[in-house]
Amino acid sequence: MQRHSPARTLARLGATVSSLAITLFGLVLVTFFIGRVIPIDPVLTILGDHARPELVERMRIELGLDKPLPVQFWIYLTHLFRGDLGRSVMTSNLVVDDIKLYFPATVELGTTAMIFATLIGIPLGVLSAVRRNSRLDQFVRVFSIVGHSIPIPVLGLISLLVFYAWLGWAPGTGRVGVAYVGMTPTVTGFLTVDALIAGDADVFWDALSHLMLPAAVLAYFSMAYISRMTRAFMIDALAGEYVITARAKGLSPARVIWRHAFGNIAVRLATVLALTYAGLLEGAVVTEMIFSWPGIGQYLTVSLLNADMNAVIGATLLVGFVYMVLNLLADVAYRVLDPRV
Amino acid sequence: MLVEISGLNISFPTPHGMHAAVRDVSMTLGTEKLGIVGESGSGKSLTARALLRLLPPAAVTRADTLRFDGIDVLSASEKQMGMIRGRRAGLILQDPKYSLNPIMTAGDQIAEAWRNRRKGSRRQAKEAAIDLLAQVQIRDPRRVADSYPHELSGGMGQRVMIAMMLAPDPELLIADEPTSALDASVQAEILKLMEDLVSRRNMGLMLISHDLPLVGHFCDRVAVMYAGRVVEELAAGELGQARHPYTRALLDCMPSLTHPRPRLPVMARDPAWLT
């Protein structure tokens, strides 16, 4: 049965892309104007409070701040289209280059955390739902409530205390030991991957061991959420009549659970996973701070505290863009997995 | 005997102690059509599901005898149950909108049932599914096989359900209100279809319904259930001579074309029926 004609698919794609563009434009607009109306003078942040007036005036013209706001916005937009997000005052690099430096660190951390969270969270949630009210279920529920209730700073600091200070199993903070900094050429920006490409086992193991603790902290938090949602969805699905049908057909329990019940929740779960992953890629600010992880969350926070508006707007746009793309992917997954849509 | 049930009790824990939903039910079924009638909550569905051990986990089942073709269902291993369910006994539920898996095509669901019993390639299973769809008198079986349940009407969905349960050539078909969710005209077609298939394949049929005249027409024997008990069991042709006051009251509540009455009576329930 023909469910999607090519014309309809194309129209849908067009609608999605244009809504994406409009949202992104709104994001630029809001961030830009908030950046301009805050009572911090970017010129004075650069030059200091006691700069000479003519110097201040020259800087103001150089930064384009003498022009009316709409004109400034237009200039910003045209630059944006060329892929130019301006220069960061704080790092004096192009914001684009900064992002290329910081964002891969966040992606590396977030993706590792997400893989752990998914691989542990989903089976735990399914098992918990299948053996509802069993001891295992009670344990999983408590385990995930704890994971979702402990504030990340507490969890992060405790984990550092236990695994770094007491047990000495984990290395300290940062992405890699001081001795290995800058040892491998940057290809992907993911230190573990770059080390593998360079064939440098020492750097790889060191980077991996630095990655594990912050990833575990983030994974615990996300896993708690994923397993709770999986459990709730599965309990709902297992009560479905089609599950009785599947059992009456004489299918094995594994097939009933995974093919029939889980197959029906996969759609909803995809949305949960996409949003969780988006949350991780926004830059887990607190985790990055605690573990001195040079990611986008840390970059954004430090820029914000220094009123480095080009950096703030650039990083915000990136985060917003990532969020939208993941939402879009969840939407696509919905269409692929659910024949009713 | 295909089915032997005696002294079947099913109860559920509630905050006020155990609630007995099925009490001391006994019945037998061979290669015949047995109708079970009763109102909602009378225990007819539970009785049928207990036979396939498909009750909710909270249910507590006790029975003197609960056998399918000599196999003790209560003590059977999960593996033995797997040999009964879907191979020797099929179950058709009320509303295909809910009882078919919404994310699998009709053909895949039938093929899955077929492959569970017979070993064969994916393609063979698909062809078998299309063949089964033709057997339940679907005019365009190839198109229906590729359709998802939401693309099918209720009558079509129920035909798919029947095809799926007939795929492994079972000896017993349990149909739990198979036509209650369908239009009256489609109901007749589906019943006719089930009747044909059951008699041609020489199967036993357990038809659960709340529709007394329908069951009377369609079945060989009728068991009337009320509040978890079988209150009366009789040959379908003898429904007119039913003795239990509940059955009599049910029959009395039916409107008649030949002897219309200005007002239908409302059943007066006697608490004595409960004991």
XYZ file of C-alpha atoms in Angstrom:
616
model
C 0.000 0.000 0.000
C 1.413 3.374 -1.027
C 1.530 5.433 2.110
C 3.797 8.326 1.216
C 3.823 9.826 -2.232
C 7.106 11.533 -3.208
C 5.345 14.900 -3.563
C 3.964 14.639 -0.052
C 7.335 13.674 1.369
C 8.934 16.626 -0.404
C 6.291 19.033 0.860
C 6.781 17.732 4.358
C 10.543 18.136 4.097
C 10.098 21.699 2.846
C 7.801 22.519 5.738
C 10.271 21.044 8.222
C 13.236 22.917 6.797
C 11.401 26.237 6.729
C 10.176 25.808 10.290
C 13.743 25.009 11.254
C 14.965 28.184 9.558
C 12.304 30.313 11.211
C 13.112 28.911 14.658
C 16.787 29.483 14.104
C 16.143 33.061 12.986
C 14.065 33.668 16.112
C 16.879 32.287 18.204
C 19.425 34.612 16.564
C 17.094 37.574 16.992
C 16.398 37.003 20.669
C 19.986 36.164 21.607
C 21.348 39.120 19.634
C 19.067 41.694 21.216
C 19.454 40.315 24.714
C 23.206 40.569 24.141
C 22.882 44.222 23.145
C 20.527 45.421 25.854
C 22.344 43.987 28.853
C 23.909 46.789 30.880
C 27.450 45.726 30.135
C 29.516 47.769 27.695
C 31.516 45.399 25.518
C 34.026 48.125 24.790
C 34.759 48.696 28.441
C 35.087 44.944 29.025
C 37.854 44.926 26.441
C 39.599 48.171 27.277
C 38.981 48.366 30.983
C 37.210 51.041 33.034
C 39.886 53.693 32.746
C 40.487 53.785 28.997
C 40.843 57.122 27.262
C 37.597 58.412 25.683
C 38.952 58.657 22.115
C 40.161 55.082 22.325
C 36.724 53.975 23.514
C 35.123 55.854 20.626
C 37.446 54.247 18.062
C 36.790 50.783 19.463
C 33.074 51.425 19.362
C 33.283 52.242 15.646
C 35.573 49.292 14.998
C 33.049 46.914 16.585
C 30.200 48.552 14.687
C 28.455 49.522 17.900
C 27.868 53.118 16.737
C 25.306 52.005 14.175
C 21.589 51.590 14.971
C 20.595 48.193 16.382
C 18.698 46.920 13.293
C 21.751 47.704 11.156
C 24.006 45.897 13.610
C 21.665 42.937 13.466
C 21.690 42.954 9.677
C 25.472 42.996 9.624
C 25.538 40.125 12.108
C 23.117 38.147 9.938
C 25.089 38.635 6.725
C 28.245 37.534 8.530
C 26.414 34.556 9.938
C 25.462 33.467 6.439
C 29.114 33.451 5.506
C 29.816 31.279 8.540
C 31.391 34.107 10.477
C 30.279 34.373 14.083
C 32.653 37.188 14.914
C 35.623 37.199 17.209
C 35.629 36.251 20.849
C 36.923 39.044 23.041
C 38.089 36.662 25.690
C 40.076 34.198 23.606
C 40.669 36.641 20.704
C 39.982 33.727 18.353
C 37.221 33.515 15.827
C 34.154 32.121 17.623
C 33.898 29.473 14.907
C 37.391 28.273 15.723
C 36.624 28.261 19.429
C 33.556 26.149 18.795
C 35.597 23.715 16.722
C 37.897 23.413 19.695
C 35.348 23.119 22.503
C 32.327 21.426 20.963
C 34.040 18.103 20.084
C 34.976 17.730 23.754
C 31.307 18.024 24.676
C 30.238 15.659 21.916
C 32.816 13.116 23.017
C 31.684 13.292 26.639
C 27.980 13.444 25.854
C 28.067 10.601 23.355
C 30.002 8.314 25.678
C 27.553 9.086 28.469
C 24.628 8.512 26.117
C 25.909 5.129 24.978
C 26.267 3.948 28.581
C 22.910 5.401 29.566
C 21.097 3.733 26.663
C 22.796 0.355 26.884
C 22.084 0.104 30.602
C 18.916 2.146 30.930
C 16.761 0.449 28.297
C 17.316 -3.202 29.303
C 16.931 -2.237 32.956
C 13.657 -0.460 32.229
C 12.325 -3.355 30.168
C 13.328 -5.954 32.754
C 11.838 -3.840 35.483
C 8.518 -3.617 33.643
C 8.423 -7.323 32.800
C 9.107 -8.304 36.408
C 6.990 -5.562 37.832
C 7.038 -5.287 41.636
C 9.765 -7.895 41.919
C 12.843 -7.199 43.970
C 14.748 -6.323 40.832
C 12.075 -3.792 39.948
C 12.227 -2.222 43.414
C 15.988 -1.985 43.148
C 15.891 -0.410 39.687
C 13.294 2.098 40.814
C 15.270 3.187 43.856
C 18.504 3.212 41.844
C 17.006 5.474 39.197
C 15.214 7.791 41.621
C 18.524 8.279 43.394
C 20.273 8.930 40.089
C 17.736 11.525 39.170
C 17.582 13.191 42.576
C 21.220 13.633 43.556
C 22.408 16.997 42.248
C 25.156 16.529 39.671
C 27.697 18.645 41.606
C 27.301 16.378 44.635
C 27.566 13.251 42.527
C 30.544 14.653 40.619
C 32.442 15.685 43.720
C 31.694 12.431 45.553
C 32.845 10.414 42.557
C 36.059 12.435 42.386
C 36.591 11.985 46.093
C 36.045 8.226 45.984
C 37.544 7.187 42.662
C 40.283 9.779 42.362
C 41.293 10.819 45.865
C 40.634 7.626 47.824
C 40.824 4.704 45.464
C 43.060 6.276 42.863
C 41.247 4.384 40.099
C 40.465 7.444 38.032
C 42.829 10.169 36.887
C 42.073 13.721 37.906
C 40.240 16.343 35.948
C 40.740 17.538 32.391
C 40.646 15.687 29.096
C 44.102 14.188 29.192
C 47.157 14.113 31.426
C 49.414 17.172 31.219
C 52.237 15.111 29.724
C 50.069 14.142 26.762
C 48.588 17.539 25.870
C 48.987 18.316 22.185
C 50.631 14.965 21.443
C 48.255 13.928 18.681
C 47.234 15.957 15.634
C 43.626 17.084 15.720
C 41.521 15.310 13.106
C 38.080 14.810 14.566
C 38.511 16.795 17.749
C 37.600 13.717 19.771
C 40.758 13.045 21.670
C 40.240 9.284 21.973
C 39.524 8.951 18.265
C 42.413 11.218 17.295
C 44.779 9.157 19.441
C 43.588 5.988 17.715
C 44.079 7.582 14.310
C 47.564 8.607 15.308
C 48.119 5.099 16.643
C 49.192 6.443 20.001
C 48.033 3.921 22.582
C 49.307 5.870 25.580
C 47.345 8.971 24.706
C 44.296 6.873 23.901
C 44.252 5.100 27.267
C 44.956 8.294 29.139
C 42.218 10.186 27.319
C 39.815 7.277 27.793
C 40.513 7.081 31.513
C 39.928 10.827 31.835
C 36.665 10.435 29.961
C 35.244 7.636 32.091
C 34.415 9.373 35.351
C 32.611 12.453 34.003
C 30.880 10.228 31.431
C 29.768 7.857 34.193
C 28.362 10.728 36.248
C 26.407 12.067 33.293
C 25.380 8.558 32.239
C 23.988 7.740 35.673
C 21.808 10.823 35.583
C 20.538 10.145 32.030
C 20.247 6.403 32.571
C 17.953 7.018 35.511
C 15.605 8.988 33.305
C 15.781 6.577 30.368
C 15.110 3.492 32.496
C 12.190 5.167 34.239
C 10.587 6.173 30.955
C 11.263 2.748 29.413
C 9.640 1.052 32.398
C 6.560 3.267 32.232
C 6.168 2.809 28.454
C 6.685 -0.950 28.719
C 4.137 -1.426 31.499
C 1.682 0.374 29.289
C 2.588 -1.716 26.237
C 2.574 -5.059 28.057
C -1.028 -4.453 29.113
C -2.008 -4.141 25.434
C -4.367 -6.660 23.866
C -1.900 -7.327 21.073
C 0.501 -8.690 23.679
C -2.137 -11.258 24.683
C -2.547 -12.063 20.986
C 1.201 -12.482 20.599
C 1.316 -14.825 23.597
C -1.714 -16.737 22.333
C 0.190 -17.262 19.084
C 2.669 -19.242 21.142
C 5.609 -16.877 20.605
C 8.542 -17.048 22.982
C 8.513 -14.552 25.886
C 11.570 -12.803 24.438
C 9.826 -12.298 21.118
C 6.633 -11.080 22.786
C 8.577 -8.604 24.895
C 11.047 -7.276 22.334
C 9.332 -7.616 18.989
C 5.768 -6.853 20.009
C 5.782 -4.756 23.179
C 9.142 -3.001 22.778
C 8.547 -2.506 19.064
C 5.536 -0.456 19.975
C 7.324 1.789 22.444
C 10.420 2.326 20.293
C 8.837 5.405 18.756
C 8.164 7.128 22.026
C 11.523 6.052 23.365
C 13.297 7.601 20.361
C 11.944 10.989 21.374
C 13.106 10.520 24.957
C 16.562 9.484 23.752
C 16.841 12.398 21.327
C 15.927 14.931 23.979
C 18.261 13.349 26.530
C 21.103 13.409 24.021
C 20.324 17.009 23.117
C 20.472 17.849 26.809
C 23.916 16.261 27.025
C 25.183 18.102 23.952
C 24.047 21.436 25.301
C 27.074 21.038 27.431
C 26.637 19.683 30.907
C 27.855 22.933 32.438
C 28.220 21.700 35.988
C 29.916 18.447 35.067
C 32.287 20.239 32.732
C 33.147 22.727 35.470
C 33.783 20.069 38.103
C 35.914 17.928 35.826
C 37.617 20.914 34.130
C 36.303 19.518 30.869
C 36.926 22.084 28.138
C 33.493 21.727 26.528
C 30.901 24.039 25.093
C 29.049 24.361 28.410
C 32.132 25.695 30.079
C 32.897 27.967 27.130
C 29.383 29.386 27.190
C 29.404 29.984 30.923
C 32.770 31.684 30.995
C 31.838 33.829 27.984
C 28.593 34.829 29.626
C 30.317 35.841 32.846
C 32.715 38.006 30.815
C 30.007 39.524 28.617
C 31.768 38.100 25.569
C 28.646 38.396 23.467
C 29.885 37.078 20.136
C 30.942 33.897 21.868
C 27.668 33.681 23.803
C 25.503 34.157 20.720
C 27.628 31.742 18.700
C 27.515 29.006 21.331
C 23.792 29.546 21.920
C 23.085 29.227 18.215
C 25.062 26.015 18.097
C 23.194 24.550 21.059
C 19.870 25.607 19.578
C 20.816 24.125 16.232
C 21.835 20.806 17.772
C 18.601 20.701 19.722
C 16.554 21.273 16.599
C 18.437 18.727 14.523
C 17.953 16.044 17.173
C 14.276 16.891 17.404
C 14.092 16.555 13.661
C 15.774 13.154 13.845
C 13.284 12.036 16.491
C 10.548 13.174 14.159
C 12.039 11.179 11.302
C 12.345 8.136 13.569
C 8.667 8.554 14.374
C 7.728 8.432 10.729
C 9.941 5.455 10.035
C 8.956 3.396 13.079
C 5.253 4.127 13.278
C 3.215 3.214 10.200
C 0.254 5.206 11.492
C 2.000 8.552 11.128
C -12.189 -34.764 25.170
C -10.383 -31.666 23.973
C -11.134 -29.607 27.052
C -11.939 -30.833 30.535
C -12.570 -28.308 33.253
C -13.875 -29.112 36.686
C -13.895 -27.138 39.902
C -12.142 -24.143 38.366
C -11.682 -21.188 40.709
C -9.989 -17.928 39.747
C -9.535 -15.148 42.256
C -7.786 -11.823 42.463
C -6.250 -10.122 45.479
C -7.974 -6.885 46.447
C -7.427 -4.584 49.414
C -10.366 -6.398 51.065
C -9.054 -9.905 50.587
C -9.403 -12.308 47.692
C -12.181 -11.697 45.219
C -13.468 -14.835 43.534
C -14.108 -14.059 39.875
C -14.721 -17.634 38.735
C -16.248 -20.109 41.176
C -16.355 -23.845 40.788
C -16.812 -23.889 37.034
C -16.953 -27.197 35.213
C -17.372 -27.857 31.516
C -16.163 -30.140 28.768
C -15.677 -29.597 25.082
C -15.013 -31.993 22.249
C -15.133 -31.398 18.523
C -18.218 -29.242 18.839
C -19.332 -25.676 19.228
C -19.815 -24.604 22.807
C -21.221 -21.184 23.563
C -20.539 -19.440 26.841
C -22.911 -16.582 27.542
C -23.083 -14.209 30.403
C -22.914 -10.552 31.233
C -19.726 -8.545 31.678
C -17.779 -9.791 34.661
C -19.484 -13.165 34.785
C -16.122 -14.885 34.340
C -16.531 -16.268 30.839
C -13.368 -14.672 29.405
C -11.316 -15.625 32.446
C -12.419 -19.246 32.137
C -11.286 -19.332 28.513
C -7.995 -17.592 29.174
C -7.223 -19.867 32.103
C -7.272 -22.735 29.627
C -4.339 -21.126 27.760
C -2.799 -19.840 30.987
C -3.048 -16.283 29.733
C -4.496 -14.734 32.879
C -3.054 -11.563 34.407
C -0.122 -12.370 36.721
C -2.107 -11.429 39.809
C -4.755 -14.090 39.190
C -4.767 -17.134 41.463
C -6.055 -20.230 39.679
C -7.144 -23.478 41.335
C -8.888 -26.391 39.693
C -9.644 -30.052 40.224
C -9.152 -30.584 36.513
C -7.968 -28.144 33.867
C -6.877 -30.176 30.886
C -6.311 -29.543 27.246
C -6.313 -32.846 25.374
C -5.160 -34.615 28.508
C -2.379 -32.122 29.325
C -2.716 -30.618 32.772
C -2.532 -26.893 32.061
C -1.831 -25.875 35.654
C 1.264 -28.013 35.990
C 2.468 -27.815 32.379
C 5.857 -26.272 31.756
C 6.140 -23.029 29.844
C 7.487 -25.083 26.949
C 4.462 -27.370 26.953
C 2.195 -24.335 27.046
C 4.068 -22.998 24.048
C 3.091 -26.194 22.236
C -0.578 -25.610 23.030
C -0.837 -21.887 22.503
C -0.821 -20.935 18.878
C -0.282 -24.516 17.725
C -3.168 -26.535 19.052
C -5.416 -23.756 20.315
C -6.025 -20.264 18.981
C -7.587 -17.249 20.646
C -9.539 -14.520 18.903
C -10.158 -11.361 20.864
C -12.920 -8.832 20.639
C -11.558 -5.830 18.793
C -8.888 -6.191 16.084
C -8.115 -2.497 16.539
C -6.423 -3.436 19.812
C -5.660 -7.114 19.394
C -3.509 -6.740 16.272
C -0.057 -5.262 16.619
C -0.330 -1.741 15.162
C 3.236 -1.586 13.856
C 3.314 -4.897 11.953
C 1.605 -5.554 8.652
C -1.231 -8.065 8.635
C 0.855 -10.370 6.456
C 3.824 -10.260 8.831
C 1.641 -11.081 11.802
C 0.107 -14.068 10.065
C 3.481 -15.196 8.722
C 4.895 -14.999 12.245
C 2.194 -17.359 13.498
C 2.786 -19.690 10.565
C 6.547 -19.839 11.024
C 6.127 -20.545 14.697
C 4.733 -23.947 13.853
C 6.237 -24.804 10.486
C 9.754 -24.262 9.463
C 9.956 -22.371 6.251
C 11.578 -19.434 4.580
C 10.337 -15.891 4.916
C 8.943 -16.029 1.423
C 7.097 -19.293 2.045
C 5.611 -17.791 5.191
C 4.501 -14.735 3.265
C 2.871 -16.885 0.583
C 1.192 -18.977 3.283
C -0.134 -15.792 4.874
C -1.601 -14.626 1.568
C -3.151 -18.029 1.078
C -4.683 -17.905 4.561
C -6.062 -14.435 3.856
C -7.725 -15.848 0.761
C -9.184 -18.647 2.869
C -10.894 -16.125 5.139
C -12.448 -14.714 1.967
C -10.487 -11.537 1.601
C -10.767 -10.475 -2.003
C -7.415 -8.762 -2.380
C -5.156 -10.785 -0.086
C -1.880 -9.343 -1.396
C -2.905 -5.803 -0.684
C -4.292 -6.691 2.750
C -1.113 -8.598 3.618
C 0.884 -5.399 3.130
C -1.562 -3.282 5.104
C -1.204 -2.175 8.681
C -4.101 -2.818 11.060
C -5.172 0.839 11.093
C -5.706 0.631 7.351
C -8.226 -2.201 7.717
C -11.898 -2.112 8.665
C -13.097 -3.966 11.755
C -14.441 -6.872 9.719
C -11.224 -7.175 7.729
C -9.190 -6.960 10.925
C -11.178 -9.807 12.424
C -10.632 -11.898 9.293
C -6.903 -11.252 9.632
C -7.149 -12.341 13.253
C -8.944 -15.554 12.256
C -6.402 -16.246 9.496
C -3.591 -15.738 11.999
C -5.095 -18.158 14.517
C -5.834 -20.748 11.849
C -2.289 -20.558 10.474
C -0.972 -23.424 12.616
C -4.063 -25.645 12.056
C -5.232 -25.730 15.668
C -7.729 -28.201 17.084
C -9.506 -25.644 19.239
C -10.508 -22.081 18.561
C -11.489 -19.833 21.423
C -13.346 -16.774 20.219
C -13.832 -14.157 22.909
C -16.654 -11.875 21.787
C -15.325 -11.990 18.219
C -18.137 -9.964 16.722
C -19.073 -7.531 19.484
C -17.031 -4.703 17.982
C -18.441 -5.200 14.487
C -21.482 -3.934 12.607
C -24.482 -6.260 12.585
C -24.120 -7.165 8.900
C -20.418 -7.903 9.262
C -21.108 -9.943 12.416
C -23.131 -12.431 10.414
C -20.381 -12.779 7.782
C -17.683 -13.366 10.359
C -19.768 -15.938 12.222
C -20.587 -17.721 9.004
C -16.904 -17.756 8.130
C -15.915 -19.169 11.509
C -18.640 -21.775 11.298
C -17.431 -22.897 7.850
C -13.796 -23.066 8.864
C -14.471 -24.825 12.147
C -16.679 -27.510 10.660
C -14.481 -28.010 7.590
C -11.382 -28.436 9.721
C -13.200 -30.493 12.304
C -12.185 -28.221 15.152
C -13.649 -27.493 18.548
C -14.973 -23.996 19.111
C -15.534 -22.108 22.309
C -17.586 -19.029 21.522
C -17.858 -16.460 24.246
C -20.599 -13.919 23.880
C -23.160 -11.873 25.716
C -25.580 -12.389 22.854
C -27.879 -15.241 23.837
C -29.853 -15.679 20.588
C -26.658 -15.520 18.528
C -25.052 -18.266 20.565
C -28.299 -20.249 20.436
C -28.245 -20.150 16.646
C -24.625 -20.816 16.194
C -23.563 -23.359 18.799
C -24.380 -26.944 19.685
C -24.407 -26.368 23.415
C -24.702 -23.312 25.616
C -23.310 -22.671 29.091
C -24.837 -19.720 30.896
C -22.584 -17.990 33.396
C -23.582 -15.628 36.131
C -21.326 -14.085 38.793
C -18.499 -16.535 38.207
C -20.600 -19.710 38.039
C -22.115 -21.812 35.321
C -25.771 -21.599 36.285
C -27.109 -23.673 33.461
C -25.829 -25.787 30.608
C -28.085 -27.054 27.860
C -28.316 -27.937 24.189
C -28.737 -24.856 22.047
C -32.057 -26.071 20.681
C -33.459 -26.343 24.194
C -32.877 -22.705 25.160
C -36.655 -22.273 25.209
C -36.875 -24.836 27.987
C -34.208 -23.169 30.105
C -34.974 -23.646 33.790
C -32.658 -21.307 35.626
C -34.439 -18.051 36.485
C -31.477 -15.994 35.215
C -31.593 -17.602 31.778
C -35.366 -17.277 31.733
C -35.141 -13.620 32.711
C -32.535 -12.984 29.989
C -34.759 -14.575 27.357
C -37.707 -12.658 28.669
C -35.933 -9.319 28.221
C -35.567 -9.818 24.491
C -37.787 -7.824 22.168
C -39.853 -9.909 19.755
C -41.041 -9.000 16.277
C -43.995 -11.351 16.344
C -45.240 -10.494 19.807
C -44.221 -6.894 20.393
C -44.701 -5.630 23.894
C -45.225 -1.993 24.860
C -42.508 -2.239 27.452
C -39.700 -4.751 27.936
C -39.321 -6.108 31.435
C -36.292 -5.241 33.528
C -34.556 -8.196 35.091
C -35.107 -8.524 38.821
C -31.990 -10.159 40.242
C -32.409 -12.631 43.022
C -29.541 -12.660 45.540
C -30.126 -16.410 45.781
C -28.537 -16.784 42.299
C -25.232 -15.815 43.811
C -25.064 -18.763 46.156
